[in-house]
Every structure is written in structure tokens, then in C-alpha cells.
XYZ file of C-alpha atoms in Angstrom:
678
model
C 0.000 0.000 0.000
C 2.818 2.379 0.904
C 4.706 1.716 -2.308
C 1.590 2.104 -4.408
C 0.611 5.327 -2.658
C 4.141 6.717 -2.887
C 4.225 6.550 -6.695
C 0.755 8.019 -7.264
C 0.780 11.533 -8.671
C -1.429 12.826 -5.828
C 1.121 11.629 -3.287
C 3.294 14.287 -1.601
C 6.511 12.468 -2.537
C 5.604 12.392 -6.228
C 4.574 16.047 -6.111
C 7.880 16.965 -4.472
C 9.745 14.948 -7.122
C 7.860 16.705 -9.952
C 8.327 20.146 -8.344
C 12.081 19.703 -7.826
C 12.592 18.187 -11.264
C 10.550 20.863 -13.052
C 12.106 23.732 -11.078
C 15.724 22.683 -11.603
C 15.264 21.911 -15.294
C 13.173 25.030 -15.953
C 15.613 27.343 -14.134
C 18.629 25.817 -15.861
C 17.013 25.958 -19.308
C 15.515 29.388 -18.728
C 18.721 30.952 -17.425
C 20.823 29.322 -20.133
C 18.534 30.350 -22.974
C 18.118 33.808 -21.447
C 21.910 34.185 -21.236
C 22.209 33.083 -24.867
C 19.496 35.520 -25.961
C 21.006 38.407 -23.967
C 24.498 37.662 -25.287
C 23.189 37.507 -28.846
C 21.237 40.763 -28.464
C 24.231 42.449 -26.799
C 26.548 41.395 -29.619
C 24.070 42.587 -32.248
C 23.546 45.911 -30.427
C 27.290 46.506 -30.197
C 27.817 45.536 -33.824
C 24.916 47.748 -34.880
C 26.260 50.689 -32.874
C 29.821 50.247 -34.174
C 28.629 49.825 -37.757
C 26.386 52.898 -37.481
C 29.380 54.907 -36.265
C 31.481 53.705 -39.208
C 28.639 54.495 -41.600
C 28.318 58.038 -40.231
C 32.094 58.589 -40.551
C 32.089 57.290 -44.134
C 29.058 59.477 -44.926
C 30.890 62.503 -43.494
C 33.922 61.742 -45.677
C 31.724 61.376 -48.738
C 29.831 64.584 -47.869
C 33.182 66.361 -47.511
C 34.261 65.098 -50.951
C 31.000 66.146 -52.615
C 30.997 69.501 -50.777
C 34.477 70.218 -52.199
C 33.151 69.991 -55.741
C 30.100 72.087 -54.844
C 32.575 74.699 -53.580
C 34.504 74.466 -56.867
C 31.299 75.050 -58.813
C 30.564 78.153 -56.686
C 34.057 79.485 -57.425
C 33.479 78.996 -61.140
C 30.121 80.757 -60.862
C 31.866 83.794 -59.278
C 34.907 83.820 -61.629
C 34.658 87.187 -63.421
C 37.214 86.230 -66.107
C 35.278 83.053 -66.952
C 32.017 85.002 -66.918
C 33.466 87.556 -69.383
C 34.824 84.800 -71.625
C 31.394 83.095 -71.684
C 29.830 86.430 -72.661
C 32.435 86.811 -75.424
C 31.836 83.360 -76.944
C 28.049 83.812 -76.679
C 27.910 87.215 -78.428
C 27.526 86.851 -82.249
C 29.187 90.175 -83.306
C 32.440 89.589 -81.371
C 35.615 89.449 -83.465
C 37.078 86.072 -84.387
C 40.342 86.814 -82.616
C 38.676 87.774 -79.347
C 36.322 84.815 -79.522
C 39.202 82.416 -80.237
C 41.234 83.754 -77.324
C 38.213 83.402 -74.975
C 37.591 79.810 -76.120
C 41.255 78.956 -75.566
C 41.111 80.351 -72.009
C 37.937 78.335 -71.292
C 39.509 75.092 -72.521
C 42.746 75.795 -70.629
C 40.762 76.343 -67.427
C 38.802 73.089 -67.924
C 41.921 71.071 -68.736
C 43.938 72.636 -65.925
C 41.425 71.837 -63.213
C 40.570 68.363 -64.547
C 44.245 67.366 -64.803
C 45.064 68.723 -61.310
C 42.559 66.370 -59.612
C 43.074 62.654 -60.213
C 39.576 61.906 -58.895
C 37.944 63.739 -61.814
C 37.065 62.017 -65.072
C 36.559 65.418 -66.754
C 34.671 68.727 -66.805
C 32.256 70.300 -69.283
C 30.645 73.688 -70.003
C 27.462 73.142 -72.000
C 25.180 75.772 -73.502
C 21.502 75.380 -72.505
C 20.766 75.112 -76.230
C 23.008 71.978 -76.274
C 24.870 72.923 -79.477
C 28.241 71.333 -80.110
C 29.790 74.614 -81.328
C 29.001 76.430 -78.050
C 29.950 73.580 -75.669
C 33.393 72.855 -74.223
C 34.934 69.909 -72.399
C 38.296 68.930 -70.950
C 40.665 66.626 -72.797
C 40.087 62.894 -72.465
C 36.282 62.760 -72.306
C 33.734 62.400 -75.069
C 31.775 65.230 -76.590
C 28.161 66.323 -76.231
C 25.386 63.738 -76.683
C 21.924 64.621 -77.983
C 20.127 61.701 -76.311
C 16.765 62.427 -74.685
C 18.034 61.218 -71.306
C 20.847 63.801 -71.446
C 18.374 66.564 -72.323
C 16.208 65.537 -69.370
C 19.198 65.801 -67.019
C 20.163 69.240 -68.406
C 16.557 70.388 -67.854
C 16.801 69.312 -64.180
C 19.932 71.446 -63.764
C 18.230 74.448 -65.403
C 15.180 74.040 -63.142
C 17.480 74.048 -60.086
C 18.262 77.707 -60.961
C 21.898 77.767 -59.869
C 21.749 75.127 -57.111
C 23.993 72.021 -57.413
C 22.309 68.856 -58.724
C 23.905 65.418 -58.175
C 23.388 62.535 -60.587
C 24.010 58.867 -59.636
C 27.020 56.943 -60.876
C 26.438 55.479 -64.338
C 28.479 52.790 -66.058
C 28.968 54.958 -69.189
C 29.008 58.379 -67.541
C 26.654 61.336 -67.759
C 26.541 61.390 -71.573
C 26.205 57.606 -71.876
C 29.256 57.354 -74.179
C 32.170 57.156 -71.730
C 34.468 54.206 -71.044
C 34.626 54.715 -67.270
C 31.790 54.846 -64.740
C 31.384 58.271 -63.134
C 29.154 60.336 -60.854
C 28.249 63.837 -62.039
C 27.441 67.171 -60.386
C 25.726 69.833 -62.495
C 25.250 73.544 -61.813
C 23.900 76.455 -63.848
C 26.386 79.374 -64.071
C 23.832 82.178 -64.010
C 24.282 85.616 -65.639
C 21.361 87.869 -64.793
C 22.596 90.777 -66.931
C 23.241 88.672 -70.036
C 21.092 85.504 -69.855
C 22.315 84.326 -73.252
C 25.771 83.801 -71.673
C 24.504 81.241 -69.094
C 26.221 77.845 -69.190
C 25.821 74.491 -67.422
C 28.932 73.281 -65.575
C 29.297 69.467 -65.350
C 31.921 67.864 -63.065
C 32.389 64.096 -63.661
C 33.831 62.244 -60.619
C 35.339 58.805 -61.172
C 33.536 55.872 -59.617
C 36.901 54.821 -58.161
C 36.992 57.983 -56.009
C 33.761 56.901 -54.279
C 35.143 53.398 -53.867
C 38.307 54.768 -52.202
C 36.215 56.639 -49.611
C 34.272 53.453 -48.793
C 37.220 51.032 -49.085
C 37.990 51.025 -45.350
C 34.385 50.271 -44.318
C 33.664 46.596 -43.703
C 30.485 44.965 -42.339
C 31.012 41.388 -41.252
C 32.651 38.812 -43.510
C 30.096 38.865 -46.320
C 28.710 42.422 -45.950
C 28.299 44.902 -48.794
C 28.038 48.676 -49.155
C 26.004 50.722 -51.583
C 24.277 54.086 -51.975
C 20.574 54.295 -52.816
C 18.244 57.152 -53.709
C 14.956 57.961 -51.954
C 13.125 55.733 -54.469
C 15.517 52.843 -53.538
C 17.363 52.883 -56.860
C 21.060 51.971 -56.546
C 23.178 55.133 -56.877
C 26.532 53.435 -56.240
C 27.636 49.812 -55.955
C 30.954 48.029 -56.470
C 29.103 45.895 -59.038
C 28.582 48.333 -61.924
C 25.796 46.183 -63.373
C 23.656 47.088 -60.321
C 23.757 50.855 -60.980
C 20.298 52.483 -61.331
C 18.598 49.110 -60.604
C 15.967 48.723 -57.820
C 17.650 47.755 -54.563
C 16.438 44.643 -52.728
C 17.760 46.243 -49.518
C 15.558 49.308 -48.995
C 15.522 52.345 -46.707
C 12.363 53.157 -44.681
C 10.197 55.773 -46.374
C 10.997 59.312 -45.205
C 13.966 58.320 -43.001
C 15.841 61.467 -41.894
C 18.416 59.942 -39.541
C 20.631 56.884 -39.231
C 18.969 53.593 -38.341
C 19.228 49.803 -38.214
C 16.735 47.030 -38.948
C 16.700 43.300 -39.725
C 15.212 41.719 -42.832
C 13.152 38.564 -43.040
C 16.117 36.590 -44.430
C 18.234 37.335 -41.279
C 20.288 40.248 -42.561
C 21.284 43.320 -40.559
C 20.800 46.581 -42.505
C 22.419 49.857 -41.397
C 21.662 53.131 -43.222
C 22.488 56.841 -42.876
C 21.491 59.827 -45.060
C 23.962 62.080 -46.899
C 23.848 65.826 -46.319
C 25.012 67.039 -49.746
C 22.857 64.783 -51.935
C 19.379 63.189 -51.446
C 20.893 59.716 -51.108
C 21.456 57.125 -48.372
C 24.497 55.007 -47.574
C 23.346 51.424 -46.902
C 25.377 48.541 -45.483
C 24.055 45.002 -45.014
C 25.440 41.641 -43.903
C 24.057 38.271 -42.689
C 23.372 38.114 -38.958
C 25.288 34.828 -38.878
C 28.529 36.798 -39.430
C 28.165 38.362 -35.968
C 26.648 35.599 -33.792
C 29.138 32.793 -34.390
C 30.661 33.321 -30.941
C 27.269 33.021 -29.245
C 26.641 29.583 -30.811
C 29.256 28.128 -28.413
C 27.246 29.526 -25.519
C 24.162 27.684 -26.840
C 26.067 24.369 -26.827
C 27.211 24.961 -23.252
C 23.639 25.811 -22.260
C 22.307 22.514 -23.679
C 24.993 20.592 -21.727
C 24.038 22.367 -18.501
C 20.357 21.499 -19.092
C 21.235 17.794 -19.533
C 23.277 17.794 -16.296
C 20.435 19.603 -14.498
C 17.978 16.860 -15.545
C 20.166 14.135 -13.993
C 20.654 16.120 -10.768
C 16.907 16.875 -10.566
C 16.061 13.153 -10.853
C 18.446 12.240 -8.007
C 17.211 15.055 -5.727
C 13.560 14.196 -6.443
C 14.051 10.503 -5.596
C 15.829 11.427 -2.353
C 12.929 13.758 -1.391
C 10.414 10.961 -2.067
C 12.230 8.589 0.338
C 12.907 11.097 3.151
C 9.596 12.977 3.078
C 6.970 10.926 1.241
C 7.298 7.645 3.219
C 6.940 9.191 6.755
C 3.993 11.273 5.576
C 2.235 8.154 4.297
C 2.684 6.495 7.695
C 1.377 9.558 9.496
C -1.665 9.658 7.185
C -2.483 6.036 8.130
C -2.335 6.870 11.828
C -4.523 9.929 11.301
C -7.121 7.758 9.589
C -7.174 5.444 12.648
C -7.634 8.461 14.920
C -10.485 9.646 12.678
C -12.297 6.379 13.438
C -12.177 7.196 17.157
C -9.007 5.332 18.226
C -7.172 7.960 20.279
C -4.559 5.409 21.431
C -2.500 5.446 18.160
C 1.098 6.819 18.321
C 4.076 7.271 15.933
C 7.516 5.664 16.305
C 9.720 8.065 14.182
C 13.320 8.016 15.476
C 14.488 11.217 13.713
C 15.715 14.643 14.826
C 14.472 16.596 11.792
C 11.096 18.168 11.092
C 9.525 14.759 10.360
C 10.623 13.527 13.821
C 9.262 16.701 15.397
C 5.999 16.175 13.510
C 5.712 12.610 14.937
C 6.332 13.848 18.490
C 3.771 16.607 17.986
C 1.254 14.028 16.714
C 1.776 11.869 19.817
C 1.335 14.878 22.136
C -1.726 16.027 20.163
C -3.416 12.647 20.509
C -2.691 12.688 24.269
C -4.144 16.173 24.592
C -7.211 15.198 22.562
C -7.829 12.313 24.963
C -7.636 14.681 27.933
C -9.837 17.189 26.067
C -12.546 14.591 25.504
C -12.647 13.864 29.247
C -12.832 17.558 30.017
C -15.546 18.114 27.394
C -17.874 15.798 29.236
C -17.625 18.063 32.295
C -17.903 21.283 30.220
C -21.054 20.111 28.438
C -22.933 20.037 31.689
C -21.768 23.537 32.600
C -22.767 24.869 29.154
C -26.265 23.623 29.602
C -26.544 25.575 32.870
C -25.376 28.859 31.362
C -27.587 28.645 28.230
C -30.534 30.275 30.002
C -28.465 33.220 31.212
C -27.015 33.714 27.716
C -30.478 33.920 26.140
C -31.522 36.764 28.456
C -28.339 38.759 27.864
C -28.692 38.254 24.097
C -32.100 39.918 24.034
C -30.744 43.103 25.672
C -27.730 43.165 23.338
C -30.013 42.885 20.310
C -31.945 46.031 21.227
C -28.766 48.089 21.862
C -27.115 46.926 18.625
C -30.112 48.113 16.578
C -29.848 51.640 17.973
C -26.050 51.781 17.379
C -26.475 50.582 13.757
C -28.946 53.411 12.946
C -26.584 56.092 14.367
C -23.529 54.743 12.552
C -25.411 54.683 9.231
C -26.033 58.463 9.510
C -22.334 59.102 10.318
C -21.276 56.997 7.292
C -23.455 59.068 4.947
C -21.843 62.339 6.153
C -18.329 60.899 5.748
C -19.165 59.813 2.181
C -20.184 63.365 1.213
C -16.970 64.751 2.752
C -14.833 62.204 0.866
C -16.513 63.143 -2.457
C -15.710 66.849 -1.880
C -12.064 66.013 -1.069
C -11.833 63.909 -4.233
C -13.107 66.811 -6.392
C -10.550 69.187 -4.807
C -7.791 66.660 -5.442
C -8.783 66.374 -9.132
C -8.764 70.183 -9.435
C -5.247 70.332 -7.918
C -4.045 67.622 -10.310
C -5.511 69.574 -13.262
C -3.643 72.710 -12.125
C -0.446 70.635 -11.881
C -0.896 69.343 -15.419
C -1.344 72.891 -16.714
C 1.774 74.051 -14.833
C 3.745 71.166 -16.349
C 2.634 72.265 -19.818
C 3.717 75.874 -19.057
C 7.102 74.613 -17.794
C 7.560 72.449 -20.898
C 6.643 75.431 -23.120
C 9.255 77.594 -21.349
C 11.849 74.878 -21.851
C 11.050 74.590 -25.579
C 11.139 78.412 -25.990
C 14.489 78.572 -24.180
C 15.896 75.778 -26.376
C 14.636 77.560 -29.516
C 16.111 80.870 -28.260
C 19.474 79.162 -27.669
C 19.449 77.800 -31.196
C 18.494 81.218 -32.616
C 21.325 82.790 -30.590
C 23.786 80.232 -31.982
C 22.554 80.823 -35.525
C 22.784 84.614 -34.963
C 26.367 84.234 -33.790
C 27.229 82.166 -36.868
C 25.467 84.750 -39.055
C 27.458 87.570 -37.435
C 30.717 85.715 -38.130
C 29.677 85.148 -41.755
C 28.706 88.828 -42.056
C 32.128 89.886 -40.733
C 33.767 87.667 -43.331
C 31.409 89.043 -46.031
C 32.251 92.652 -45.055
C 35.953 91.906 -45.459
C 35.397 90.210 -48.810
C 33.217 93.110 -50.043
C 35.903 95.638 -49.083
C 38.563 93.601 -50.886
C 36.317 93.309 -53.994
C 35.761 97.088 -53.863
C 39.515 97.704 -53.739
C 40.114 95.247 -56.609
C 37.405 96.994 -58.663
C 39.097 100.409 -58.143
C 42.456 98.915 -59.117
C 40.920 97.466 -62.312
C 39.365 100.853 -63.178
C 42.717 102.588 -62.618
C 44.577 100.053 -64.803
C 41.898 100.318 -67.516
C 42.272 104.107 -67.558
C 46.050 103.706 -67.890
C 45.500 101.256 -70.753
C 43.151 103.759 -72.437
C 45.811 106.480 -72.144
C 48.499 104.182 -73.584
C 46.165 103.208 -76.434
C 45.654 106.882 -77.289
C 49.433 107.388 -77.300
C 49.870 104.430 -79.648
C 47.202 105.901 -81.937
C 49.107 109.212 -82.102
C 52.303 107.329 -82.970
C 50.447 105.530 -85.754
C 49.197 108.857 -87.099
C 52.809 110.127 -87.135
C 53.927 106.939 -88.934
C 51.083 107.416 -91.438
C 52.292 110.959 -92.145
C 55.851 109.654 -92.584
C 54.578 107.003 -95.005
C 52.646 109.662 -96.928
C 55.773 111.856 -97.219
C 57.803 108.830 -98.299
C 55.237 108.104 -101.004
C 55.420 111.720 -102.257
C 59.233 111.590 -102.307
C 59.145 108.314 -104.257
C 56.821 109.903 -106.835
C 59.161 112.911 -107.205
C 62.132 110.553 -107.549
C 60.308 108.669 -110.282
C 59.643 111.925 -112.166
C 63.282 113.002 -111.887
C 64.450 109.555 -113.024
C 62.161 109.776 -116.060
C 63.679 113.147 -116.976
C 67.170 111.708 -116.727
C 66.321 109.018 -119.247
C 68.464 105.919 -119.430
C 70.832 107.269 -116.844
C 68.045 107.431 -114.281
C 66.507 103.988 -114.943
C 68.230 102.387 -111.905
C 67.148 105.223 -109.702
C 63.591 104.774 -111.021
C 63.587 101.117 -109.908
C 64.672 102.179 -106.427
C 61.977 104.860 -106.357
C 59.319 102.308 -107.382
C 60.413 99.922 -104.579
C 60.347 102.742 -102.054
C 56.852 103.709 -103.174
C 55.697 100.056 -102.986
C 57.180 99.788 -99.504
C 55.403 102.992 -98.498
C 52.086 101.612 -99.790
C 52.507 98.376 -97.811
C 53.484 100.315 -94.699
C 50.395 102.463 -95.102
C 48.184 99.391 -95.369
C 49.803 97.839 -92.258
C 49.464 101.069 -90.317
C 45.788 101.295 -91.292
C 45.224 97.675 -90.171
C 46.982 98.293 -86.868
C 45.042 101.519 -86.469
C 41.739 99.675 -86.832
C 42.855 97.095 -84.252
C 43.933 99.882 -81.886
C 40.563 101.595 -82.367
C 38.761 98.300 -81.556
C 40.939 97.812 -78.452
C 40.346 101.408 -77.432
C 36.563 100.930 -77.825
C 36.640 97.689 -75.802
C 38.733 99.357 -73.086
C 36.336 102.312 -73.046
C 33.354 99.958 -72.618
C 35.188 98.087 -69.828
C 35.984 101.360 -68.053
C 32.358 102.467 -68.390
C 31.089 99.092 -67.061
C 33.503 99.140 -64.100
C 32.607 102.734 -63.276
C 28.911 101.871 -63.380
C 29.550 98.825 -61.156
C 31.540 100.825 -58.592
C 28.426 102.472 -57.013
C 26.821 99.007 -56.846
C 29.839 97.693 -54.922
C 29.645 100.700 -52.580
C 25.941 100.051 -52.024
C 26.606 96.328 -51.446
C 29.315 97.132 -48.875
C 26.942 99.535 -47.112
C 24.142 96.904 -47.091
C 26.470 94.254 -45.693
C 27.567 96.592 -42.917
C 23.929 97.349 -42.063
C 23.180 93.579 -41.998
C 26.137 93.149 -39.632
C 24.610 95.731 -37.258
C 21.215 93.964 -37.490
C 22.813 90.639 -36.452
C 24.462 92.373 -33.488
C 21.108 93.877 -32.406
C 19.388 90.475 -32.766
C 22.074 88.884 -30.568
C 21.551 91.494 -27.824
C 17.753 91.113 -27.976
C 18.085 87.299 -27.745
C 20.244 87.698 -24.596
C 17.478 89.814 -23.018
C 14.842 87.224 -24.092
C 16.856 84.380 -22.548
C 17.108 86.285 -19.256
C 13.305 86.815 -19.240
C 12.690 83.097 -20.041
C 15.011 82.075 -17.190
C 13.073 84.296 -14.761
C 9.760 82.881 -15.983
C 11.017 79.306 -15.644
C 12.150 80.003 -12.039
C 8.735 81.430 -11.158
C 6.961 78.447 -12.755
C 9.161 76.025 -10.773
C 8.298 77.794 -7.503
C 4.600 77.680 -8.419
C 4.873 73.957 -9.254
C 6.490 73.307 -5.840
C 3.582 75.103 -4.153
C 1.097 73.115 -6.251
C 2.795 69.826 -5.292
C 2.550 70.825 -1.598
C -1.167 71.680 -2.018
C -1.819 68.424 -3.878
C -0.103 66.481 -1.114
C -2.173 68.172 1.564
C -5.451 67.559 -0.300
C -4.463 63.950 -0.986
C -3.631 63.406 2.684
C -6.931 64.982 3.782
C -8.815 62.918 1.206
C -7.114 59.767 2.458
C -8.016 60.600 6.057
C -11.643 61.263 5.090
C -11.790 58.044 3.091
C -10.304 56.094 5.994
C -12.833 57.688 8.381
C -15.682 56.934 6.004
C -14.503 53.368 5.563
C -14.115 52.906 9.323
C -17.583 54.364 9.923
C -19.124 52.132 7.296
C -17.286 49.167 8.787
C -18.554 50.027 12.284
C -22.089 50.444 10.914
C -21.796 47.131 9.165
C -20.457 45.513 12.324
C -23.315 47.028 14.369
C -25.806 45.694 11.880
C -24.127 42.315 12.012
C -24.095 42.493 15.805
C -27.835 43.161 15.762
C -28.371 40.129 13.562
C -26.028 38.047 15.694
C -27.880 39.080 18.839
C -31.130 37.895 17.337
C -29.468 34.650 16.401
C -28.065 34.270 19.925
C -31.587 34.243 21.279
C -32.408 31.354 18.956
C -29.049 29.617 19.472
C -29.347 29.716 23.238
C -32.381 27.486 22.919
C -30.444 25.075 20.792
C -27.365 25.086 23.031
C -28.944 22.678 25.492
C -29.812 20.296 22.677
C -26.248 20.485 21.276
C -24.754 19.814 24.719
C -26.659 16.564 24.929
C -25.566 15.548 21.448
C -21.911 16.385 22.353
C -22.045 14.093 25.330
C -23.375 11.256 23.219
C -20.695 11.817 20.480
C -17.827 11.672 22.983
C -18.887 8.209 24.082
C -17.297 6.624 20.942
C -13.727 7.794 21.718
C -11.440 5.349 23.456
C -9.466 7.076 26.175
């Protein structure tokens, strides 16, 4: 019987075995798997954070590279010599010589800059009309293409109205006819005074230059890097066949900051936006590249779980033998005592809790035997006091009814008081919420004011730099005007010298004619002199023609110099006005900075006052809450007392009835005690 009972599931021993086994195995498995999961998540978080940092650094390097070429395009847009040359080549009535010289300077500038930077594939200046005759490119790159895709790109640059436009890397370049892959930046060189002289500047950057920036960035063992546009087209990839194709690794729609996510095929994706172009840098690698070290921890965890199962089985069996068997014996003795045999006793010879339980059982059975004997005596005494109890119960019933009615009225008043305290507490909490909103608003205004102050400081520094640049431009303009006036004076002097040479040629021609006449009079003797006179006259005619040609060129140069002097003189007041406007803007930035300092001081004072008011509100809320709690406790205590009084009234009524039954129960008790063996 003992063995059968011991191995039943309802037995205490079996329950202890199951509890110990389940607990040990569950804790071991849970802790091991939790450690594996935490280690895996920690590794992935660290890898994600490190990779994000590398991505941001690479993006900064790439932004710096692209910003350099945007700066170059701004310099070209402000180059006055280039602007004048573009006007010259775009004006139909300009002389061939001047136009040729301007074209040569444009090509030299393109070739010089393209050859000085090994990262450039080439540079182009293209007329918006896209005519080959009015377009220029550096040496080593193909000419203008008339493809529709090229026209669409040029239209995008024109619509940008002078802002830089970046185009993704293409396997055959911007024009689609190159041998090397390149990324292109386009910018319109505006000319508001002479719109016909506007040109589109194209800077082609080798695909290798982008690869060099990203060469040091590695993600795992099998990771890859690429750049994608907002529509998830591939802007750059080491595999040129992927360029401009839809990317299987996408960036969340509207992402404005760096981020990390995991794909359904267990790949980690890290992305960060570029600042100079509307593109994203994206890196991705299999998660298995980063969690190889944690797989060892999983193997160790499975070994620990197996060892825990063996240990749990041994501990459970030991608990069944040391606890389950004595409890079965004690249960058998208790069943004998239940049948009325109060003579049963245990024989446990142990000093632990089981032994103490056996001793306690033996003492309990002895005390029960003595109690049964005493109960016989007490039953008779109970019967005698039943009558007295009935009388006292009637008086108690009347008093309890009156107390219950009074306590019910007190409970109603306490309930009303608690409701009022609750409403005041809600009002105080509402005031606190409003004060928190005011405090948050002050904090936001202060943060915005700090940012405005920082921006104002940066603007003031830029204005100082702009003032200096405007003054230097003004000085350069005056120097150019002075040199142009000197050139005009020298041109006039050259013209006077040419007039003198023309007079000399005219006199020489007259002398040659006179010599010819005298030689004719001399006859045969003067024939040699006549030949000399004819040569002198021919030389005088050629000199006259050369002087006339040079005179025309000098007149053209003098007219061009005069127009340049007039243009520079007309531009000088504009430079003065610009310098004055820049200085006024500098004063405005200084005034804004002072006003922002005053505003910050006012916001700080307001924030201090709001904090003091919030402290007072917290104190008030605490007081109301405490009072509400006291009222609620009082109300609850009153209701409890009223309930107890009502119960007492009911109990008193029952006591009257129970007193009558007490005598009957005493007799039954005496009869039931007869069956116990003492």
C-alpha cells in the first residue's frame, strides 16, 4: 500500500519529485537560454552601434568630398574672367580673334582643373541650347550627346536655378558614351545681366573615387556597401551592373536619420542619409557573421540542461524517500484516529522536522484524549449557562439596533466629505498638469532661443567675413578701373604714334613719286634710280596698309577698353551700395544677438517662477491627498462600524435562537464523545 501510494501523482513524494525536477530543469534551461538571448542581443547591439558609427564617418567623408566639388562650382560661378569669356563666346558680333582667345582660355581652365585632380574624369561647359559649337569639355572625355536622357538631365539642372544637382554613378558616364563609370554634379552658371551667356557646368567624378572613400568600411565577412536614392534605386555599388537598378535592400520611407533594422532573411541593414545629396548610404550583412561566438554559448547551455535533468532526478528521488514515506505512515495513523481510536502513536526516530511532527502528533493525541474527558464536564456547565445567555442576548439585540442606525447616519456624512475632497484633489491635479505644460513650453522656448542665438552668432561671423570680402572686392574693382584708364591712355598714345607713322609714309610716297619723275627726266641714266623709287613707293604703300590695319585694331581695343571702363565705373556704385548693405546687416545681427540675450534672461526668470509655483502646487496636492485619504479612511471605518453594528444586531437575534439550541447540542456532544477510546 505504501509503495503504491508513494508513486501516485497525488502523493506528496511524487509532487515533491515533480516540483524539484521541473524547477531545476526550468531554471537551468531558462537561465541558459536567457543568457544566450542576452548575449546575442548584446553582440548585435554593439555591432549595430559600431557599424552605425562607421557608416556616419564614411558618410561625413563622402559629404566632404561632394561639398568640395560644390565649392569648386561656386568658385566657377563667381569667376569674373570666366564670366566675361562666356559672354564673349556667346555674343555673335564679337571678333574672331577675341572669340578664339576666350575659347582657348575656357579650354585651358577646364583642362587645368581636370588634370590637377586625379579623382575627376573630366569637366564640361554646356550651352543650354546643347549645341556642339558652343559647348566645351576637358581633354580625355567624349563630346556632347543629344540623347533624350541627357536633355532631361540638363533640364533638371536648369530648373534648379543655380543650385547644385547630383546625378548617380552610371556605367557609361553622364553622356552615356564614356568608357569609365562616373558620378556627375551639375550647376547652372547664371548671368542675370546677359542671360544668353549662361552655361551648365558638369563635373564628372570617377567611380573609383567613391570606392576609395568606402574602401575602409567593412560589415562582417560577407557584408556589402552601396548608396541608394529615396526611391531605392542603386546610386553606387561596387558591381557596376547594379547601378540604377531597384535595390532589394531598402531604406524606410521618409527616413531622416541613421537607423538599423533586420530583414526577413536574417540580414542586418544599417543606413544613414547624406547631407550634400538626397541619397542614403546602406550597409548590409548576414546576422550569422556576428553571432558565431554566441553559438558556443548555446552548446554549453544545452549541456548544462542535460546535467540539471540528472541532478533533478536524483534530488527528487531522495525527497520521495525522506519525506513521502513518513507522511504516508502519518496519514495512516490519522485515519485510525479519525475512526475514534485515540490510542495510536508514531515511532519516528528522527531529529528533523519529520521527527518533530511525529512527536507533535503523539502529544496532540494525548491532549485530545484529555480534552474529551474535560468536554464531558464542560457540556454540563454549558447547559446551565444557556438560560443566562439567552436573556443577555435579548438586551444586546436592542442596543445593537440603535447603534447601527446612528452609525449609518455618520457613514453618509463621511461619504459626502470624501466626495468633496476627491473633487478638490482632481482640481489640484488639473492645475499641476497645466503648470507642467507651461514649464515644458518655457523649456522649448528657451531651447529655440538658444538655437536662434547660436545661428545669430554664426550669421554675425559670416557677415564679418562678407564685409571683409566686399571691401577687398571694392579695392580690386578700383584697381581694375585705374589700370583700364592707364590702358586707355596708352592706347591713345599708340594711336598718335600711328598717325605720325602714317604721315611719314605719306611723305615717303610723295618723295618716291618725285624721284620717279626726276628719273624719267634723266632718261636711261636714271633707270636704276627709277627702280629704287618704285620699290620705295611700294614699300610705303605696304606700310600704309599695315598702319591702317593696326590703327583699326587699336581703335577696336580702345573701344573695348572704353566699354570696360564704363562698365567698371557703373559697377563701382553698386559695390559701394553692397558694402553699405552688408555693414547694415552686420549691425542687425548684433542687435538680434543682444535682444536674444534679453529674451533668454526673461525666459530664465519665468522658468524660475513656474518652478516655484509647481512646488507650491505639489505641496497643495499632497495636503489635499492626505486629507482625502483621512476622510476616506474615516468613512470606511464608519461604514465598517455600521456594518459591524448591523451584524451584531443580527447576531444578537441569532443568539436568542441559538441559546435554545445550546442545550440540545450539549446533549448531542455528550453522546458523540462516548465513541472515543481514552
